[in-house]
């Protein structure tokens, strides 16, 4: 990790300690969850059914990528604000609960390329998975999906798909251990669906389709 990022991480960790009970959005202290009721009200939850199917695999999205959810995701991804993982997983969990899915899942998430994680100092999706795992009691599997090449941010749907192709690899040994399990593939945002679809394709090639996808947000 770069020294600059390390210092930034320590500094933000320190700030997080002081402002532990303040709303990350408005700064008010009327909350224990880092997101006050007023700011939570601004979150636009989506309907409680799958918003898309890809190869018969349901993809649920909890909210619209807008306002407070957008701010929280950006804090976590770009501003080293690790504490934002907590309100984001709370949002994800409050949506997930209402889906009434009775299965016992294993949580997986799109990994980032090792250089990217090193630059940021953490994988933001792992932080969300960790919090979500505390809320659901589902176990996380960190080794099942590997990112084998970096992806640049792309804005056109066609480019995104091309760019992400061949980026992931499934650890087959790990998959064998999970043969009878159900996977809950979580992600922060879905735009074109390219990332999730690419990962699903990797699993389908290995004849595994016991997957449900759940994203915190979805772009309009
Ligand atoms: Zn607030």
PDB file of C-alpha atoms and ligand atoms in Angstrom:
ATOM      1  CA  UNK A   1       0.000   0.000   0.000  1.00  0.00           C
ATOM      2  CA  UNK A   2       1.211   3.467  -0.791  1.00  0.00           C
ATOM      3  CA  UNK A   3       2.215   5.537   2.214  1.00  0.00           C
ATOM      4  CA  UNK A   4      -0.197   8.280   1.215  1.00  0.00           C
ATOM      5  CA  UNK A   5      -3.105   5.826   1.256  1.00  0.00           C
ATOM      6  CA  UNK A   6      -1.976   4.263   4.500  1.00  0.00           C
ATOM      7  CA  UNK A   7      -1.919   7.666   6.189  1.00  0.00           C
ATOM      8  CA  UNK A   8      -5.293   8.472   4.687  1.00  0.00           C
ATOM      9  CA  UNK A   9      -6.684   5.145   5.975  1.00  0.00           C
ATOM     10  CA  UNK A  10      -5.412   5.727   9.497  1.00  0.00           C
ATOM     11  CA  UNK A  11      -6.708   9.288   9.471  1.00  0.00           C
ATOM     12  CA  UNK A  12     -10.135   8.195   8.245  1.00  0.00           C
ATOM     13  CA  UNK A  13     -10.199   5.345  10.751  1.00  0.00           C
ATOM     14  CA  UNK A  14      -9.521   7.894  13.468  1.00  0.00           C
ATOM     15  CA  UNK A  15     -12.280  10.173  12.181  1.00  0.00           C
ATOM     16  CA  UNK A  16     -14.620   7.193  12.014  1.00  0.00           C
ATOM     17  CA  UNK A  17     -13.913   6.524  15.688  1.00  0.00           C
ATOM     18  CA  UNK A  18     -14.789  10.060  16.704  1.00  0.00           C
ATOM     19  CA  UNK A  19     -17.836  10.327  14.482  1.00  0.00           C
ATOM     20  CA  UNK A  20     -18.916   6.755  15.111  1.00  0.00           C
ATOM     21  CA  UNK A  21     -22.462   7.714  15.865  1.00  0.00           C
ATOM     22  CA  UNK A  22     -22.993  10.448  13.331  1.00  0.00           C
ATOM     23  CA  UNK A  23     -24.970  10.133  10.133  1.00  0.00           C
ATOM     24  CA  UNK A  24     -22.463   9.885   7.293  1.00  0.00           C
ATOM     25  CA  UNK A  25     -24.715  11.925   5.024  1.00  0.00           C
ATOM     26  CA  UNK A  26     -26.014  14.839   7.089  1.00  0.00           C
ATOM     27  CA  UNK A  27     -23.717  14.639  10.106  1.00  0.00           C
ATOM     28  CA  UNK A  28     -26.551  14.648  12.658  1.00  0.00           C
ATOM     29  CA  UNK A  29     -26.056  12.558  15.765  1.00  0.00           C
ATOM     30  CA  UNK A  30     -29.557  11.109  15.943  1.00  0.00           C
ATOM     31  CA  UNK A  31     -28.447   7.654  14.849  1.00  0.00           C
ATOM     32  CA  UNK A  32     -26.469   4.578  15.858  1.00  0.00           C
ATOM     33  CA  UNK A  33     -26.407   3.208  12.338  1.00  0.00           C
ATOM     34  CA  UNK A  34     -24.352   5.900  10.567  1.00  0.00           C
ATOM     35  CA  UNK A  35     -27.413   6.772   8.518  1.00  0.00           C
ATOM     36  CA  UNK A  36     -30.218   8.704  10.200  1.00  0.00           C
ATOM     37  CA  UNK A  37     -33.901   8.039   9.624  1.00  0.00           C
ATOM     38  CA  UNK A  38     -34.336  11.199   7.566  1.00  0.00           C
ATOM     39  CA  UNK A  39     -31.498  10.251   5.215  1.00  0.00           C
ATOM     40  CA  UNK A  40     -32.748   6.666   5.053  1.00  0.00           C
ATOM     41  CA  UNK A  41     -36.157   7.972   3.950  1.00  0.00           C
ATOM     42  CA  UNK A  42     -34.468   9.460   0.922  1.00  0.00           C
ATOM     43  CA  UNK A  43     -33.307   6.034  -0.225  1.00  0.00           C
ATOM     44  CA  UNK A  44     -35.472   4.832  -3.100  1.00  0.00           C
ATOM     45  CA  UNK A  45     -36.072   1.143  -2.533  1.00  0.00           C
ATOM     46  CA  UNK A  46     -37.085  -0.951  -5.508  1.00  0.00           C
ATOM     47  CA  UNK A  47     -39.844  -3.542  -5.686  1.00  0.00           C
ATOM     48  CA  UNK A  48     -39.344  -6.913  -4.047  1.00  0.00           C
ATOM     49  CA  UNK A  49     -38.959  -9.112  -7.085  1.00  0.00           C
ATOM     50  CA  UNK A  50     -36.188  -9.928  -9.504  1.00  0.00           C
ATOM     51  CA  UNK A  51     -35.567  -6.961 -11.781  1.00  0.00           C
ATOM     52  CA  UNK A  52     -33.832  -9.031 -14.381  1.00  0.00           C
ATOM     53  CA  UNK A  53     -33.054 -12.646 -15.202  1.00  0.00           C
ATOM     54  CA  UNK A  54     -29.895 -13.723 -16.912  1.00  0.00           C
ATOM     55  CA  UNK A  55     -29.829 -17.347 -18.071  1.00  0.00           C
ATOM     56  CA  UNK A  56     -32.708 -17.935 -15.606  1.00  0.00           C
ATOM     57  CA  UNK A  57     -30.655 -16.529 -12.725  1.00  0.00           C
ATOM     58  CA  UNK A  58     -32.530 -13.809 -10.814  1.00  0.00           C
ATOM     59  CA  UNK A  59     -30.898 -10.417 -10.311  1.00  0.00           C
ATOM     60  CA  UNK A  60     -32.400  -8.295  -7.551  1.00  0.00           C
ATOM     61  CA  UNK A  61     -31.469  -4.677  -6.899  1.00  0.00           C
ATOM     62  CA  UNK A  62     -32.349  -3.032  -3.605  1.00  0.00           C
ATOM     63  CA  UNK A  63     -32.338   0.645  -4.539  1.00  0.00           C
ATOM     64  CA  UNK A  64     -31.860   3.254  -7.244  1.00  0.00           C
ATOM     65  CA  UNK A  65     -28.252   4.466  -7.547  1.00  0.00           C
ATOM     66  CA  UNK A  66     -29.028   8.011  -6.554  1.00  0.00           C
ATOM     67  CA  UNK A  67     -28.640  10.594  -3.787  1.00  0.00           C
ATOM     68  CA  UNK A  68     -27.657   9.004  -0.471  1.00  0.00           C
ATOM     69  CA  UNK A  69     -26.890   5.523  -1.764  1.00  0.00           C
ATOM     70  CA  UNK A  70     -24.682   7.028  -4.445  1.00  0.00           C
ATOM     71  CA  UNK A  71     -22.894   9.176  -1.844  1.00  0.00           C
ATOM     72  CA  UNK A  72     -22.319   6.218   0.468  1.00  0.00           C
ATOM     73  CA  UNK A  73     -20.950   4.032  -2.334  1.00  0.00           C
ATOM     74  CA  UNK A  74     -18.648   6.822  -3.484  1.00  0.00           C
ATOM     75  CA  UNK A  75     -17.408   7.420   0.084  1.00  0.00           C
ATOM     76  CA  UNK A  76     -16.553   3.743   0.389  1.00  0.00           C
ATOM     77  CA  UNK A  77     -14.974   3.373  -3.042  1.00  0.00           C
ATOM     78  CA  UNK A  78     -13.190   6.640  -3.599  1.00  0.00           C
ATOM     79  CA  UNK A  79     -12.878   8.456  -0.292  1.00  0.00           C
ATOM     80  CA  UNK A  80     -11.472   5.703   1.911  1.00  0.00           C
ATOM     81  CA  UNK A  81     -14.488   5.893   4.173  1.00  0.00           C
ATOM     82  CA  UNK A  82     -14.699   2.262   5.230  1.00  0.00           C
ATOM     83  CA  UNK A  83     -17.490   2.914   7.719  1.00  0.00           C
ATOM     84  CA  UNK A  84     -19.873   3.483   4.782  1.00  0.00           C
ATOM     85  CA  UNK A  85     -19.936  -0.318   4.355  1.00  0.00           C
ATOM     86  CA  UNK A  86     -22.178  -0.567   7.386  1.00  0.00           C
ATOM     87  CA  UNK A  87     -25.153   1.576   6.329  1.00  0.00           C
ATOM     88  CA  UNK A  88     -24.862   0.105   2.831  1.00  0.00           C
ATOM     89  CA  UNK A  89     -25.143  -3.438   4.152  1.00  0.00           C
ATOM     90  CA  UNK A  90     -28.016  -2.364   6.390  1.00  0.00           C
ATOM     91  CA  UNK A  91     -29.813  -1.095   3.293  1.00  0.00           C
ATOM     92  CA  UNK A  92     -29.045  -4.323   1.466  1.00  0.00           C
ATOM     93  CA  UNK A  93     -30.231  -6.390   4.408  1.00  0.00           C
ATOM     94  CA  UNK A  94     -33.481  -4.509   4.914  1.00  0.00           C
ATOM     95  CA  UNK A  95     -34.298  -5.178   1.257  1.00  0.00           C
ATOM     96  CA  UNK A  96     -33.116  -8.793   1.359  1.00  0.00           C
ATOM     97  CA  UNK A  97     -35.256  -9.598   4.423  1.00  0.00           C
ATOM     98  CA  UNK A  98     -38.395  -8.616   2.571  1.00  0.00           C
ATOM     99  CA  UNK A  99     -37.611 -10.964  -0.306  1.00  0.00           C
ATOM    100  CA  UNK A 100     -38.319 -13.849   2.048  1.00  0.00           C
ATOM    101  CA  UNK A 101     -35.784 -16.117   0.394  1.00  0.00           C
ATOM    102  CA  UNK A 102     -35.461 -19.043   2.733  1.00  0.00           C
ATOM    103  CA  UNK A 103     -32.201 -20.518   1.525  1.00  0.00           C
ATOM    104  CA  UNK A 104     -28.936 -20.637   3.358  1.00  0.00           C
ATOM    105  CA  UNK A 105     -26.505 -18.882   1.050  1.00  0.00           C
ATOM    106  CA  UNK A 106     -22.774 -18.528   0.650  1.00  0.00           C
ATOM    107  CA  UNK A 107     -21.911 -14.896  -0.035  1.00  0.00           C
ATOM    108  CA  UNK A 108     -19.606 -14.128  -2.964  1.00  0.00           C
ATOM    109  CA  UNK A 109     -18.777 -10.841  -4.666  1.00  0.00           C
ATOM    110  CA  UNK A 110     -16.851  -9.640  -7.707  1.00  0.00           C
ATOM    111  CA  UNK A 111     -13.246  -9.439  -6.556  1.00  0.00           C
ATOM    112  CA  UNK A 112     -11.075  -6.555  -7.621  1.00  0.00           C
ATOM    113  CA  UNK A 113      -7.778  -7.035  -9.375  1.00  0.00           C
ATOM    114  CA  UNK A 114      -5.018  -7.289  -6.758  1.00  0.00           C
ATOM    115  CA  UNK A 115      -3.370  -4.026  -7.809  1.00  0.00           C
ATOM    116  CA  UNK A 116      -6.627  -2.142  -7.391  1.00  0.00           C
ATOM    117  CA  UNK A 117      -7.195  -3.591  -3.892  1.00  0.00           C
ATOM    118  CA  UNK A 118      -3.631  -2.706  -2.989  1.00  0.00           C
ATOM    119  CA  UNK A 119      -4.077   0.855  -4.191  1.00  0.00           C
ATOM    120  CA  UNK A 120      -7.260   1.311  -2.215  1.00  0.00           C
ATOM    121  CA  UNK A 121      -5.959  -0.666   0.727  1.00  0.00           C
ATOM    122  CA  UNK A 122      -9.071  -2.817   0.833  1.00  0.00           C
ATOM    123  CA  UNK A 123     -11.689  -4.433  -1.340  1.00  0.00           C
ATOM    124  CA  UNK A 124     -14.825  -2.407  -0.743  1.00  0.00           C
ATOM    125  CA  UNK A 125     -17.114  -5.306  -1.654  1.00  0.00           C
ATOM    126  CA  UNK A 126     -15.432  -7.506   0.940  1.00  0.00           C
ATOM    127  CA  UNK A 127     -16.270  -4.906   3.606  1.00  0.00           C
ATOM    128  CA  UNK A 128     -19.909  -4.946   2.530  1.00  0.00           C
ATOM    129  CA  UNK A 129     -19.933  -8.757   2.409  1.00  0.00           C
ATOM    130  CA  UNK A 130     -18.478  -8.875   5.917  1.00  0.00           C
ATOM    131  CA  UNK A 131     -21.187  -6.620   7.352  1.00  0.00           C
ATOM    132  CA  UNK A 132     -23.889  -8.410   5.393  1.00  0.00           C
ATOM    133  CA  UNK A 133     -22.610 -11.742   6.684  1.00  0.00           C
ATOM    134  CA  UNK A 134     -22.985 -10.518  10.282  1.00  0.00           C
ATOM    135  CA  UNK A 135     -26.593  -9.594   9.583  1.00  0.00           C
ATOM    136  CA  UNK A 136     -27.558 -12.786   7.771  1.00  0.00           C
ATOM    137  CA  UNK A 137     -25.232 -15.363   9.358  1.00  0.00           C
ATOM    138  CA  UNK A 138     -24.308 -16.470   5.831  1.00  0.00           C
ATOM    139  CA  UNK A 139     -20.690 -17.435   5.298  1.00  0.00           C
ATOM    140  CA  UNK A 140     -18.462 -15.606   2.813  1.00  0.00           C
ATOM    141  CA  UNK A 141     -16.260 -17.356   0.285  1.00  0.00           C
ATOM    142  CA  UNK A 142     -13.354 -15.108  -0.689  1.00  0.00           C
ATOM    143  CA  UNK A 143     -11.530 -17.608  -2.864  1.00  0.00           C
ATOM    144  CA  UNK A 144     -14.152 -18.856  -5.243  1.00  0.00           C
ATOM    145  CA  UNK A 145     -14.063 -16.029  -7.797  1.00  0.00           C
ATOM    146  CA  UNK A 146     -10.725 -14.642  -8.929  1.00  0.00           C
ATOM    147  CA  UNK A 147     -10.104 -11.534 -10.950  1.00  0.00           C
ATOM    148  CA  UNK A 148      -7.407 -12.384 -13.435  1.00  0.00           C
ATOM    149  CA  UNK A 149      -7.131  -9.142 -15.375  1.00  0.00           C
ATOM    150  CA  UNK A 150      -7.836  -5.514 -14.570  1.00  0.00           C
ATOM    151  CA  UNK A 151     -10.756  -3.648 -16.109  1.00  0.00           C
ATOM    152  CA  UNK A 152     -10.820   0.014 -17.023  1.00  0.00           C
ATOM    153  CA  UNK A 153     -14.028   1.902 -16.366  1.00  0.00           C
ATOM    154  CA  UNK A 154     -16.054   1.944 -19.585  1.00  0.00           C
ATOM    155  CA  UNK A 155     -19.170   3.909 -20.194  1.00  0.00           C
ATOM    156  CA  UNK A 156     -20.681   2.348 -23.282  1.00  0.00           C
ATOM    157  CA  UNK A 157     -22.570  -0.879 -22.657  1.00  0.00           C
ATOM    158  CA  UNK A 158     -20.905  -2.597 -25.615  1.00  0.00           C
ATOM    159  CA  UNK A 159     -17.417  -1.620 -24.386  1.00  0.00           C
ATOM    160  CA  UNK A 160     -18.147  -2.755 -20.848  1.00  0.00           C
ATOM    161  CA  UNK A 161     -18.991  -6.246 -22.027  1.00  0.00           C
ATOM    162  CA  UNK A 162     -15.933  -6.486 -24.242  1.00  0.00           C
ATOM    163  CA  UNK A 163     -13.718  -5.078 -21.528  1.00  0.00           C
ATOM    164  CA  UNK A 164     -14.859  -7.456 -18.808  1.00  0.00           C
ATOM    165  CA  UNK A 165     -14.712 -10.610 -20.911  1.00  0.00           C
ATOM    166  CA  UNK A 166     -12.209 -13.109 -19.543  1.00  0.00           C
ATOM    167  CA  UNK A 167     -11.643 -11.041 -16.387  1.00  0.00           C
ATOM    168  CA  UNK A 168     -12.791 -13.656 -13.898  1.00  0.00           C
ATOM    169  CA  UNK A 169     -11.903 -17.214 -13.111  1.00  0.00           C
ATOM    170  CA  UNK A 170     -13.656 -19.673 -10.822  1.00  0.00           C
ATOM    171  CA  UNK A 171     -11.585 -21.706  -8.423  1.00  0.00           C
ATOM    172  CA  UNK A 172     -12.800 -25.184  -9.317  1.00  0.00           C
ATOM    173  CA  UNK A 173     -11.480 -26.829  -6.160  1.00  0.00           C
ATOM    174  CA  UNK A 174     -13.497 -24.395  -4.056  1.00  0.00           C
ATOM    175  CA  UNK A 175     -16.536 -24.914  -6.231  1.00  0.00           C
ATOM    176  CA  UNK A 176     -16.432 -28.659  -5.659  1.00  0.00           C
ATOM    177  CA  UNK A 177     -16.711 -28.045  -1.921  1.00  0.00           C
ATOM    178  CA  UNK A 178     -19.804 -25.911  -2.522  1.00  0.00           C
ATOM    179  CA  UNK A 179     -21.531 -28.303  -4.891  1.00  0.00           C
ATOM    180  CA  UNK A 180     -24.827 -28.429  -2.990  1.00  0.00           C
ATOM    181  CA  UNK A 181     -24.791 -24.832  -1.797  1.00  0.00           C
ATOM    182  CA  UNK A 182     -26.538 -21.763  -3.093  1.00  0.00           C
ATOM    183  CA  UNK A 183     -24.508 -18.683  -3.894  1.00  0.00           C
ATOM    184  CA  UNK A 184     -25.598 -15.144  -3.221  1.00  0.00           C
ATOM    185  CA  UNK A 185     -23.565 -12.982  -5.558  1.00  0.00           C
ATOM    186  CA  UNK A 186     -23.651  -9.426  -4.252  1.00  0.00           C
ATOM    187  CA  UNK A 187     -22.409  -6.219  -5.853  1.00  0.00           C
ATOM    188  CA  UNK A 188     -22.679  -2.499  -5.229  1.00  0.00           C
ATOM    189  CA  UNK A 189     -24.066  -1.190  -8.515  1.00  0.00           C
ATOM    190  CA  UNK A 190     -25.408  -2.766 -11.637  1.00  0.00           C
ATOM    191  CA  UNK A 191     -25.471  -0.686 -14.787  1.00  0.00           C
ATOM    192  CA  UNK A 192     -25.345  -2.874 -17.851  1.00  0.00           C
ATOM    193  CA  UNK A 193     -25.218  -6.064 -15.812  1.00  0.00           C
ATOM    194  CA  UNK A 194     -21.988  -6.952 -17.631  1.00  0.00           C
ATOM    195  CA  UNK A 195     -19.990  -7.852 -14.501  1.00  0.00           C
ATOM    196  CA  UNK A 196     -22.636 -10.126 -13.031  1.00  0.00           C
ATOM    197  CA  UNK A 197     -23.345 -11.747 -16.379  1.00  0.00           C
ATOM    198  CA  UNK A 198     -19.659 -12.419 -16.984  1.00  0.00           C
ATOM    199  CA  UNK A 199     -19.342 -14.098 -13.579  1.00  0.00           C
ATOM    200  CA  UNK A 200     -22.543 -16.088 -14.154  1.00  0.00           C
ATOM    201  CA  UNK A 201     -21.134 -17.253 -17.497  1.00  0.00           C
ATOM    202  CA  UNK A 202     -18.007 -18.517 -15.747  1.00  0.00           C
ATOM    203  CA  UNK A 203     -20.144 -20.590 -13.387  1.00  0.00           C
ATOM    204  CA  UNK A 204     -22.397 -21.877 -16.153  1.00  0.00           C
ATOM    205  CA  UNK A 205     -19.357 -23.132 -18.066  1.00  0.00           C
ATOM    206  CA  UNK A 206     -18.662 -25.311 -15.027  1.00  0.00           C
ATOM    207  CA  UNK A 207     -22.296 -26.476 -14.923  1.00  0.00           C
ATOM    208  CA  UNK A 208     -23.095 -24.556 -11.789  1.00  0.00           C
ATOM    209  CA  UNK A 209     -26.207 -22.396 -11.751  1.00  0.00           C
ATOM    210  CA  UNK A 210     -27.283 -22.257  -8.132  1.00  0.00           C
ATOM    211  CA  UNK A 211     -26.880 -18.494  -7.971  1.00  0.00           C
ATOM    212  CA  UNK A 212     -28.984 -15.525  -6.886  1.00  0.00           C
ATOM    213  CA  UNK A 213     -27.673 -12.015  -7.568  1.00  0.00           C
ATOM    214  CA  UNK A 214     -28.337  -9.079  -5.321  1.00  0.00           C
ATOM    215  CA  UNK A 215     -27.020  -5.568  -5.836  1.00  0.00           C
ATOM    216  CA  UNK A 216     -27.308  -2.611  -3.499  1.00  0.00           C
ATOM    217  CA  UNK A 217     -28.272  -0.324  -6.352  1.00  0.00           C
ATOM    218  CA  UNK A 218     -29.172  -0.081  -9.971  1.00  0.00           C
ATOM    219  CA  UNK A 219     -28.636   2.872 -12.271  1.00  0.00           C
ATOM    220  CA  UNK A 220     -31.776   4.416 -13.720  1.00  0.00           C
TER     221      UNK A 220
HETATM  222 ZN1  LIG B   1     -28.706  11.967   8.053  1.00  0.00          ZN
END
